[in-house]
XYZ file of C-alpha atoms in Angstrom:
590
model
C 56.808 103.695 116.940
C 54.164 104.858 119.217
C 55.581 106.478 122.577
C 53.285 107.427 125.809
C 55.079 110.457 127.393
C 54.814 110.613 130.936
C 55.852 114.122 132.059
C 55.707 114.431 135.844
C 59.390 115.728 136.230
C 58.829 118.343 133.813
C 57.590 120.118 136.869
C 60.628 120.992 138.032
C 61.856 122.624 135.239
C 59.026 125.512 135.337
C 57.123 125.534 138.057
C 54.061 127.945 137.161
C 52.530 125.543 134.334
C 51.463 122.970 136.495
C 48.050 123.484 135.322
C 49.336 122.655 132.140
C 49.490 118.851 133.890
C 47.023 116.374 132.146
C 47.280 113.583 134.774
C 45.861 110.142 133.364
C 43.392 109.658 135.430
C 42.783 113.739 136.708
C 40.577 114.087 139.494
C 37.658 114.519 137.859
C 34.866 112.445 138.111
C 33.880 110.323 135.430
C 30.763 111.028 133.007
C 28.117 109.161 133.449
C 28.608 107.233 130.180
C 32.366 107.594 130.438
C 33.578 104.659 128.728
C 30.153 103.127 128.523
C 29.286 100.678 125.010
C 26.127 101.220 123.646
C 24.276 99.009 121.276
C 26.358 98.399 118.200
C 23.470 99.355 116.040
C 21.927 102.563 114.914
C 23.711 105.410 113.171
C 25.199 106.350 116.647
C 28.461 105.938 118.310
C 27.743 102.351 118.328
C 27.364 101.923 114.665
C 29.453 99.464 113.302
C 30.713 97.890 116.181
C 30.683 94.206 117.990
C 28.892 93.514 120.700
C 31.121 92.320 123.764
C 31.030 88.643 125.099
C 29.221 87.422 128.154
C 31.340 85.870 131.281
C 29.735 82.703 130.117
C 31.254 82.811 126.930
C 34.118 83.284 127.472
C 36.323 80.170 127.975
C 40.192 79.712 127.330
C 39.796 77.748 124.020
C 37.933 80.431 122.343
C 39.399 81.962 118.660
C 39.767 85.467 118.863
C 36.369 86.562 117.079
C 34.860 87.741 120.417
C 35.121 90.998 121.969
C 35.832 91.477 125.554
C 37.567 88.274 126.121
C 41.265 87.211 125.843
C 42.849 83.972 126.547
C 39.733 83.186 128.757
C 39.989 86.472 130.301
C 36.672 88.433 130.790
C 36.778 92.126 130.444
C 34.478 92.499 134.049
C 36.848 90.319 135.742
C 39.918 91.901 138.335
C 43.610 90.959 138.515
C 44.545 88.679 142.203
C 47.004 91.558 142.941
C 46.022 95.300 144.093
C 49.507 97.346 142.869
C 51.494 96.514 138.828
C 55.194 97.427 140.386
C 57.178 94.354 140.583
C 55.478 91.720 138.573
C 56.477 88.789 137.777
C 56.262 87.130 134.318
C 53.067 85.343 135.044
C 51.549 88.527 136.786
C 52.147 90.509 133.607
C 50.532 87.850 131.521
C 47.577 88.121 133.551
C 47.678 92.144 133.430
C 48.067 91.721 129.827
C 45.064 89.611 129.113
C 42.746 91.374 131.299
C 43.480 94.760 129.999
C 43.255 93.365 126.039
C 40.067 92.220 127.077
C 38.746 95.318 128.334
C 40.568 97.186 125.362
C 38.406 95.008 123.206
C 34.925 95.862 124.874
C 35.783 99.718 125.297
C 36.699 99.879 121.423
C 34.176 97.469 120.467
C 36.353 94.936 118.426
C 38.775 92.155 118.641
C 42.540 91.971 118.501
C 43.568 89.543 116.085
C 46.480 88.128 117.805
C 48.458 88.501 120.835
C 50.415 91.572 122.046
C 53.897 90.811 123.414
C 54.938 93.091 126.826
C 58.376 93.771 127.693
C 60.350 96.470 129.839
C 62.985 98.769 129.529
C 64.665 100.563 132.122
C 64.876 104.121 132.278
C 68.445 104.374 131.432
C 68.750 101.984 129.181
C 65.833 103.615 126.856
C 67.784 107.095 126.821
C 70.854 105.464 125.829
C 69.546 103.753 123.310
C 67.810 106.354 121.812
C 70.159 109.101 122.174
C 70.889 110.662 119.054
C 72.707 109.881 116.372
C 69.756 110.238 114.322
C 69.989 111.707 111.188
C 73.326 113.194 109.003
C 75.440 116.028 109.582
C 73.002 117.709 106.770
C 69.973 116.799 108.604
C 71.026 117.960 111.830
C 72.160 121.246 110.313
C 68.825 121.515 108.337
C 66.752 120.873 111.554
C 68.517 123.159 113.901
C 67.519 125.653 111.499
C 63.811 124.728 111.774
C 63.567 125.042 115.401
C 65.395 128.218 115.611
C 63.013 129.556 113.161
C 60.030 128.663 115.526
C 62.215 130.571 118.359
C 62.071 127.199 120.387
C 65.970 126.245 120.185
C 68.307 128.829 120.394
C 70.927 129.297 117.551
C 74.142 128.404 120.343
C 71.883 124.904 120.917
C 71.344 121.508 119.752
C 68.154 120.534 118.683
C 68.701 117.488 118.253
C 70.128 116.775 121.708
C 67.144 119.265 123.007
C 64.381 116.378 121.094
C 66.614 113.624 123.043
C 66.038 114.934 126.351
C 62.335 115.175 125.559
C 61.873 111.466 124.506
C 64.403 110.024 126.387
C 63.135 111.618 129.674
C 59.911 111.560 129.195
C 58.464 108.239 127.478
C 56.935 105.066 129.718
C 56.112 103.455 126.733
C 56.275 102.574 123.259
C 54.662 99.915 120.303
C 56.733 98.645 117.242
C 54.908 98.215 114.726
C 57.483 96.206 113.200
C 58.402 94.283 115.826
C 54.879 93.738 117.173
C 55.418 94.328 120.903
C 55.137 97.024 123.308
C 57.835 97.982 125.435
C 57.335 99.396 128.706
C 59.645 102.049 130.191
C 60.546 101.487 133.659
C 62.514 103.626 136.112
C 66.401 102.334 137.253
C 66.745 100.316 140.394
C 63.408 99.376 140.533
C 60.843 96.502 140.125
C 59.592 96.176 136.633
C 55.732 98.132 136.898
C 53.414 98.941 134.674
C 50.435 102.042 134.607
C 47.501 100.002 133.383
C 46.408 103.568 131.065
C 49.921 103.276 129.387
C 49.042 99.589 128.422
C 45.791 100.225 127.547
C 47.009 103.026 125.402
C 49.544 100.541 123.638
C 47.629 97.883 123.208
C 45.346 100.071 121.280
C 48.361 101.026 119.237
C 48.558 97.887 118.408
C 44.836 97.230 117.537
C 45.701 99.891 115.258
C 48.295 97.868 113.467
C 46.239 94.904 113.140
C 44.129 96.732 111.427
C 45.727 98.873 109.240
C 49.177 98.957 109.330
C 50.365 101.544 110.620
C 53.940 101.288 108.675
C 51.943 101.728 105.507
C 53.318 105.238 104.131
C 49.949 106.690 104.425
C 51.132 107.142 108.416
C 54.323 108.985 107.739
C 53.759 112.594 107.512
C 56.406 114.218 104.618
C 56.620 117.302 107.025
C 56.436 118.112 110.765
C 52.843 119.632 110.506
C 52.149 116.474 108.475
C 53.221 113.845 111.034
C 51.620 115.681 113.942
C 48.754 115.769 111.714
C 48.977 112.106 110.925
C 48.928 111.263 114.932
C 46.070 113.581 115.669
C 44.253 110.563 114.502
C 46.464 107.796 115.558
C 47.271 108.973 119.254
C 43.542 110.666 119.271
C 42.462 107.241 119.142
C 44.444 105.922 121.591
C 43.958 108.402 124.132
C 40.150 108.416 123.461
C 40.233 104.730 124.349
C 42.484 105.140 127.165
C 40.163 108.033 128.551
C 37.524 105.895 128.549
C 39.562 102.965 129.852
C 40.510 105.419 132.818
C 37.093 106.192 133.540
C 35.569 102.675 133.965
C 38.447 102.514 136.267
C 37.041 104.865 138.308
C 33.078 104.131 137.954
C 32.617 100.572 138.043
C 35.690 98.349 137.255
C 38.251 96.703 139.778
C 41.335 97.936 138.546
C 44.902 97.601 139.699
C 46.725 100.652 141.185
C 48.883 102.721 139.025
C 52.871 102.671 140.272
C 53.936 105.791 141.846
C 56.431 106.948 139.144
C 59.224 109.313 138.709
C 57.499 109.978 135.662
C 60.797 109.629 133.760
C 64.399 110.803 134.416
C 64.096 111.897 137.969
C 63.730 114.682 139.789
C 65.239 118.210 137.856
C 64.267 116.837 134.492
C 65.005 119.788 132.112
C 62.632 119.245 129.133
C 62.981 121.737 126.514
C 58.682 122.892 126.596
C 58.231 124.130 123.325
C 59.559 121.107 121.992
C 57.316 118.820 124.556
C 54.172 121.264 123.771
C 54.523 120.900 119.730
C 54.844 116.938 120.221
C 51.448 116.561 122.094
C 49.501 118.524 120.347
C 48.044 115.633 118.476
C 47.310 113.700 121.992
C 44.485 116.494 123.252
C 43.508 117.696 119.941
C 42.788 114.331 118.412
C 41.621 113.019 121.318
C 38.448 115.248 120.716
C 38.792 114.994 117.303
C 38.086 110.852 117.334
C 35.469 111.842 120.165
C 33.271 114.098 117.855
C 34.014 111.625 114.874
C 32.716 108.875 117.109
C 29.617 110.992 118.520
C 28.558 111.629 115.112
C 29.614 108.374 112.757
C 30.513 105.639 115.193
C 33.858 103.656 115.199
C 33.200 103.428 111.430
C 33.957 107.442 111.031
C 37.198 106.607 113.491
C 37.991 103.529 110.583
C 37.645 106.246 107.617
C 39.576 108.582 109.027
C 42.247 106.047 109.947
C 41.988 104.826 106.302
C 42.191 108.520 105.330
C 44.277 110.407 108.297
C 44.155 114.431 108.662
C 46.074 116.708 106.358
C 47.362 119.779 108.761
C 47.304 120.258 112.221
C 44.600 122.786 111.366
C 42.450 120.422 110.465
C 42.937 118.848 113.592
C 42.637 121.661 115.962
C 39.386 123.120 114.406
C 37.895 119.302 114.202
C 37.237 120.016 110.473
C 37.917 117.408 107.661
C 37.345 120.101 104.716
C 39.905 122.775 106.358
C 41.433 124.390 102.827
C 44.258 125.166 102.232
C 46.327 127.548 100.009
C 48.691 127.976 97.400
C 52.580 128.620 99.491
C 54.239 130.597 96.708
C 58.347 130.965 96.822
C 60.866 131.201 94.581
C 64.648 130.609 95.450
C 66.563 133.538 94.218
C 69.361 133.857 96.501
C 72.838 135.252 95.571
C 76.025 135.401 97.451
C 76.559 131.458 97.847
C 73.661 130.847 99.525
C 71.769 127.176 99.127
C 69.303 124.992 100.317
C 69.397 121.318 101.459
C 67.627 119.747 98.578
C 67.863 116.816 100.077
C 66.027 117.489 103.354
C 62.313 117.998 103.741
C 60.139 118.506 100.914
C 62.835 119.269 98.086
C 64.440 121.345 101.038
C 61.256 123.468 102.973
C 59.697 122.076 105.685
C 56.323 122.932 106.394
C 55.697 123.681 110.871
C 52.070 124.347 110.829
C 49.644 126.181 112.579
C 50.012 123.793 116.385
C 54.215 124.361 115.649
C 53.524 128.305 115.029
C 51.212 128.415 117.968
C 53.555 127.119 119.978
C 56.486 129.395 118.714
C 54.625 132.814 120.121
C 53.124 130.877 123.721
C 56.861 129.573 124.434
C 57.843 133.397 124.318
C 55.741 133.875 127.787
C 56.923 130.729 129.111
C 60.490 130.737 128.343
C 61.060 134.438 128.347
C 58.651 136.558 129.779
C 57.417 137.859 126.687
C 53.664 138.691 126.256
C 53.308 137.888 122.178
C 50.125 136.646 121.545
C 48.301 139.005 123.863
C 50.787 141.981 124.207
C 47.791 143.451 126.763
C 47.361 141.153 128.885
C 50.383 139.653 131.419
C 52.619 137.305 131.231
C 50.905 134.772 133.130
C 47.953 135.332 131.349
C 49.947 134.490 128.119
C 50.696 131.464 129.037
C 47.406 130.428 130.692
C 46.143 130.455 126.380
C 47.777 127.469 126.299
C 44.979 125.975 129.370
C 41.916 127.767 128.004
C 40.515 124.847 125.752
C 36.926 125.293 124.348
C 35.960 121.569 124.973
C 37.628 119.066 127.454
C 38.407 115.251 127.912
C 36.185 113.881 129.964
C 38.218 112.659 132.997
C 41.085 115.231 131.868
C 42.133 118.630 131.449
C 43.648 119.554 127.812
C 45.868 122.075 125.883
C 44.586 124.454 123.379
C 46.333 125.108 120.795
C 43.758 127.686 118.871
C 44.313 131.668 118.671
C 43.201 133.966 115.689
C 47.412 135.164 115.960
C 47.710 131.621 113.975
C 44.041 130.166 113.622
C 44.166 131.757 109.467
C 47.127 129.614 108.855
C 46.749 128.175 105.102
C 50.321 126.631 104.386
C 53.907 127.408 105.233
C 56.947 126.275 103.813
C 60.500 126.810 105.090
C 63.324 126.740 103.748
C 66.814 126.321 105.936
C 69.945 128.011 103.522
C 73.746 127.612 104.695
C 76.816 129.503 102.605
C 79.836 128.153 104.440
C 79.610 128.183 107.953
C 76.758 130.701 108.029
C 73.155 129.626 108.580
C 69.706 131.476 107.625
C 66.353 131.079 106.236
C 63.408 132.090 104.555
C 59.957 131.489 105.640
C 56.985 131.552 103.054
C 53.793 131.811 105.325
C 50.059 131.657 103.394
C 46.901 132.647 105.526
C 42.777 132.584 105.152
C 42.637 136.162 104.894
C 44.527 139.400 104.820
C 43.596 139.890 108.078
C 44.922 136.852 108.911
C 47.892 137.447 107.553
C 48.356 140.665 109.376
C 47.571 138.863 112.753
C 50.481 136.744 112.132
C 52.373 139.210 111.072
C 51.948 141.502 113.948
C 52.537 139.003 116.364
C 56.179 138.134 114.777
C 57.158 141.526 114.907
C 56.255 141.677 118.971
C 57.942 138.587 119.014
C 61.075 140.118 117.706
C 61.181 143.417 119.609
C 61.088 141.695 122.490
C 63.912 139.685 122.211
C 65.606 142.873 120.182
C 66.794 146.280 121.769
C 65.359 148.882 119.899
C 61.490 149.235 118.068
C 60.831 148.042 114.489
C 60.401 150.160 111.259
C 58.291 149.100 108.713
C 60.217 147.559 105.572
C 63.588 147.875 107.555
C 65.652 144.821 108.198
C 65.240 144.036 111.734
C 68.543 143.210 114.345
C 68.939 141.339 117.426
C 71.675 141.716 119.367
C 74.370 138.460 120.165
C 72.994 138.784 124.069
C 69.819 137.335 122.678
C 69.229 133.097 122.349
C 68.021 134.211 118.917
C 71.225 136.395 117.425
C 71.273 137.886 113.915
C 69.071 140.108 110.980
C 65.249 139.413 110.077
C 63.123 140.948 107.647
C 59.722 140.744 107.486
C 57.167 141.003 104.041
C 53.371 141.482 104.247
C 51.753 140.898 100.875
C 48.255 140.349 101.065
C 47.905 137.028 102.403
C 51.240 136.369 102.287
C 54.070 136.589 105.119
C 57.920 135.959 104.236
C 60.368 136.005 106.901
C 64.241 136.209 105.973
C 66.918 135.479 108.664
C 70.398 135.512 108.244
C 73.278 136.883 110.645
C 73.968 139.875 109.069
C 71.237 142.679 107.124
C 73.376 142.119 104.477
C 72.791 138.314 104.473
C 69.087 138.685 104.315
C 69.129 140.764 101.230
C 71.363 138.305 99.857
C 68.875 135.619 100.442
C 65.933 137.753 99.204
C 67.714 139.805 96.605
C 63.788 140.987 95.277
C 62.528 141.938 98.553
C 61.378 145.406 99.476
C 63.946 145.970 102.656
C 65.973 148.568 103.207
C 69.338 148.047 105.633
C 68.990 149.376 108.708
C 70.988 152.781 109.283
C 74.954 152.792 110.976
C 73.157 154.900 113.387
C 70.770 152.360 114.692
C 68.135 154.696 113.385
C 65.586 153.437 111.472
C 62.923 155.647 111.010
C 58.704 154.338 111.443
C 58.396 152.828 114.173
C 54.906 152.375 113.976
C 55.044 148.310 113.286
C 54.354 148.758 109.719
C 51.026 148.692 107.886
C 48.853 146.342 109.775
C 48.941 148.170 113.384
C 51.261 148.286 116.506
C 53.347 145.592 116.089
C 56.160 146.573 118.736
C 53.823 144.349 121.756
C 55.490 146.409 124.600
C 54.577 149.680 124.507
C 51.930 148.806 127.491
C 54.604 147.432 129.475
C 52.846 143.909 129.006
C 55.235 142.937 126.970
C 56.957 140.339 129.082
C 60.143 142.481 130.460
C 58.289 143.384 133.688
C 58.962 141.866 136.792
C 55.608 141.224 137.840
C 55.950 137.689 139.681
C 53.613 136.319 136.629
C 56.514 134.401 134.691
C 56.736 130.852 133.958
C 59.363 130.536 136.471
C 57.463 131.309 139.563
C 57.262 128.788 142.578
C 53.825 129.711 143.433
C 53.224 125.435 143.753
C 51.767 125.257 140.660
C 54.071 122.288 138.851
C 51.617 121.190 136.103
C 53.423 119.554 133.537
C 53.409 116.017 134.603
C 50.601 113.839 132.703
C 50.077 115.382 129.633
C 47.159 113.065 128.610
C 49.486 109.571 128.862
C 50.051 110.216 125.090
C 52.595 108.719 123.424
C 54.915 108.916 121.034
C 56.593 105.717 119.444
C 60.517 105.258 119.554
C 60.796 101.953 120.025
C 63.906 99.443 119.653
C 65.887 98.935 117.027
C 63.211 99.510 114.093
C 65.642 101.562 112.135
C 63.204 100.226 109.010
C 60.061 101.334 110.370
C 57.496 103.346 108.119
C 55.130 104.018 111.074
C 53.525 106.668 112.443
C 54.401 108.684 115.077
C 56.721 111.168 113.522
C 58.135 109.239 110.782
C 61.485 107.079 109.710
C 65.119 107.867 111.220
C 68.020 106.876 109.204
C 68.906 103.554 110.110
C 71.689 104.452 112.493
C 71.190 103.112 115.770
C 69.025 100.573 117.951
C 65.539 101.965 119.262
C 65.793 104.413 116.513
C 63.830 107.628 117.396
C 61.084 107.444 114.609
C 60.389 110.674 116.037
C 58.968 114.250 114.299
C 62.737 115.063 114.350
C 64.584 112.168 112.603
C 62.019 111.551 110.195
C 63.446 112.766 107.190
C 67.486 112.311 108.037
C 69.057 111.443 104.895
């Protein structure tokens, strides 16, 4: 399903990113052209597209082969009320029409049939979706992936961390096999509806008119393949929505957005490296479609839909070519240890290069721990995250680029258990040996800083059981390569990587170079920017600044009870309960 997350109460959870906020309609004033439709001929962004109807031809008994009408509904026309909270049934219908209308004329063609529009409450969507989703296996297998990224700790659920996520945050959803979008509306309240969120649906379900978005070509195999998948289908929908926004605010008579708790209420608790990973595709591929568009028209948008991105790579560089390489592993691991064949890609999971950015910027955020920029502060850290090369045009974005993870070629990971013990191995490839040693530096600071004591080259690495991250990790440069092994003991790790060139750390705690091996520093606190300072510049300041409310009115589709559904936005669940999460998390539950 395709979900808008609305993600205004994230603000109370950490205070200091509120500049991280991507409101729907920011106040920023509109480009000139915002949302304008130029001539559908020409090689331009126009190129291949219909021409929109005139008032005058639009009439009630029309077919649906015109563009900017709907059910006699002109796209210059207004709704008879000023405010969308408390409509009735006939209100909606009017809402609905006018804004598939206007859908039609900013996108440049028709829907093909009509778009059902129901609501949810609040409470009822986070029941429903509460997990559930997946097996014991899967659950087991996926904790194991998030731990890896340093985003859930290893005493916590991330399963029940992706549920608070989605089930606070959505307004909004399409089913692709149900047809219909469901709106998400807060408890106690009068049904209302943000015109953006429809607007962003409805193109959703453009989308699945015209190419079916349960096909399997829209189900990414891995995480980095399903946020890959929706860097084209929620980069479309935002691009429209954008543009929908900003007629809005130039020249059309729209109806007032409802003031909303933005889902769950105030002291929502959103886990942020989670929230950041999942809308990555809603800024990124929101450009992405924009330079497509700029440069082939709505007919480069159709081919890539036809032919969606690879790796989030591809979609945070904007490049259809990015390569690739060759992830090389081997399991050789003794001592019981085994993988979950069934999970994944014959057991590995593959996080990405917007997954592994997010792993080392969560670090400031969450812990005060400067990792991808061990000189600068904390704050600065986590201000990466708002220092995009190119914006929206009526909204602020994320950026999810950094040469710490911008050589990323493949990954594939591997979650082991042996009894009631847990580890894994990691298998990273990159561009370059440089590359390679970027990443490799960076996950080294990463682990001294939530560790005690400094790191030795080609010593197996402990952090203590005070840490969220507990346990033994060794770390394996070789050449473009980077393998990280964790398991809770040194011994473990050698166990899992029997060939590796580790040595156990000594009884005394001693162990030897700490220089952070052959590629550099890698200890990232020797400057005292390393995050334990108490400098006032951590993510948990009250300075005002709340930003994480709007993030871009993306979406995300969970939607009811499509336990069946082969669509896009993160993939199948198991067919377990009603409005399934077909989320990133439960796509692959056995």
């Amino acid at each position: 399903m395709r979900r808008v997350l609305t993600l205004s109460t994230a603000a109370a959870a950490v205070a200091a990113v509120a500049v991280l906020c991507v409101a729907l309609t920011a106040g920023v004033a509109a480009a000139p052209d915002a949302g304008a439709v130029p001539p559908a001929s020409g090689s331009g962004p126009g190129a291949g597209a219909a021409p929109s109807a005139s008032a005058d031809e639009c009439d009630p008994g029309d077919g649906t082969e015109l563009v900017g009408c709907w059910n006699g509904t002109h796209y210059e026309e207004s709704v008879g009320f000023a405010e969308t909270d408390g409509l009735n049934e006939t209100q909606l219908e009017a809402l609905t029409d006018l804004t598939m209308a206007r859908v039609e004329h900013v996108r440049q063609r028709p829907f093909k049939e009509d778009v059902p529009v129901e609501t949810v409450t609040r409470s009822e969507y986070a029941n429903d979706t509460a997990s559930g989703n997946g097996s014991e296996a899967f659950r087991r297998w996926n904790d194991q992936v998030w731990e890896a990224l340093f985003v859930v700790g290893d005493e916590t659920d991330a399963n029940d961390e992706i549920d608070s996520v989605f089930g606070g945050a959505v307004s909004g959803f399409y089913s692709p096999s149900q047809d219909r979008i469901v709106i998400v509306v807060p408890d106690g309240e009068s049904p209302d509806i943000d015109p953006s969120t429809l607007a962003h649906e409805l193109l959703h379900a453009m989308q699945d008119q015209y190419h079916d978005l349960t096909a399997p070509r829209y189900v990414g195999a891995t995480q980095d393949g399903d946020l890959a998948v929706d860097g084209i289908i929620e980069g479309e929908a935002v691009h429209v929505e954008e543009r929908y926004a900003a007629r809005c605010a130039d020249n059309w008579t729209c109806a007032e957005a409802p003031e909303s708790d933005g889902g769950g209420g105030d002291g929502a608790d959103f886990n942020f490296g989670i929230l950041q990973t999942v809308l990555q595709p809603y800024g990124d591929g929101a450009l992405y479609v924009r330079e497509l568009r700029d440069e082939g028209g709505w007919a480069a948008v159709n081919a890539t839909m036809n032919d969606p991105p690879a790796s989030t790579a591809e979609v945070i560089h904007r490049n259809p070519d990015y390569e690739e390489g060759n992830v090389t592993f081997e399991d050789a691991a003794t001592g019981g240890w085994e993988t979950y064949p069934d999970q994944g890609v014959e057991g590995a999971e593959t996080t990405g290069e917007a997954s592994m950015f997010v792993m080392f910027w969560y670090q400031s955020l969450e812990y005060r721990h400067a990792v991808l920029e061990p000189d600068a502060t904390v704050r600065q850290n986590v201000e990466i995250h708002l220092d995009a090369e190119a914006q929206l045009e009526t909204r602020a974005t994320y950026n999810y680029a950094h040469p710490v993870t911008d050589g990323w070629a493949g990954d594939e990971l591997y979650p082991y258990r042996n009894g009631d013990r847990d580890g894994y191995v990691w298998a990273t490839e990159w561009q370059t040996e440089d590359d390679a040693a970027a990443f490799r530096d960076a996950y080294v600071r990463m682990l001294t800083a939530h560790g005690d004591g400094e790191y030795a080259q080609g010593t197996v690495y402990e952090i203590g059981s005070e840490s969220d991250f507990p346990g033994a990790y060794g770390v394996e440069r070789d050449e473009t390569s980077v393998t990280i092994t964790h398991a809770p003991s040194p011994e473990g790790v050698l166990e899992l990587r029997p060939d590796a060139d580790l040595a156990l750390p000594d009884a005394d705690g001693s162990d030897g170079d700490t220089n952070g091996g052959d590629d550099g520093d890698a200890n990232g606190g020797d400057d005292g920017s390393d995050g334990n300072t108490d400098d006032g510049t951590d993510g948990n300041t009250d300075d005002g600044a709340d930003g994480s409310d709007g993030a871009d009115g993306s979406d995300s589709g969970n939607g009811s009870d499509d336990t069946d559904d082969s669509t896009p936005g993160f993939g199948v669940a198991a067919a377990l309960v009603a409005l399934a999460a077909v989320g990133l998390f439960a796509r692959r539950s056995a």
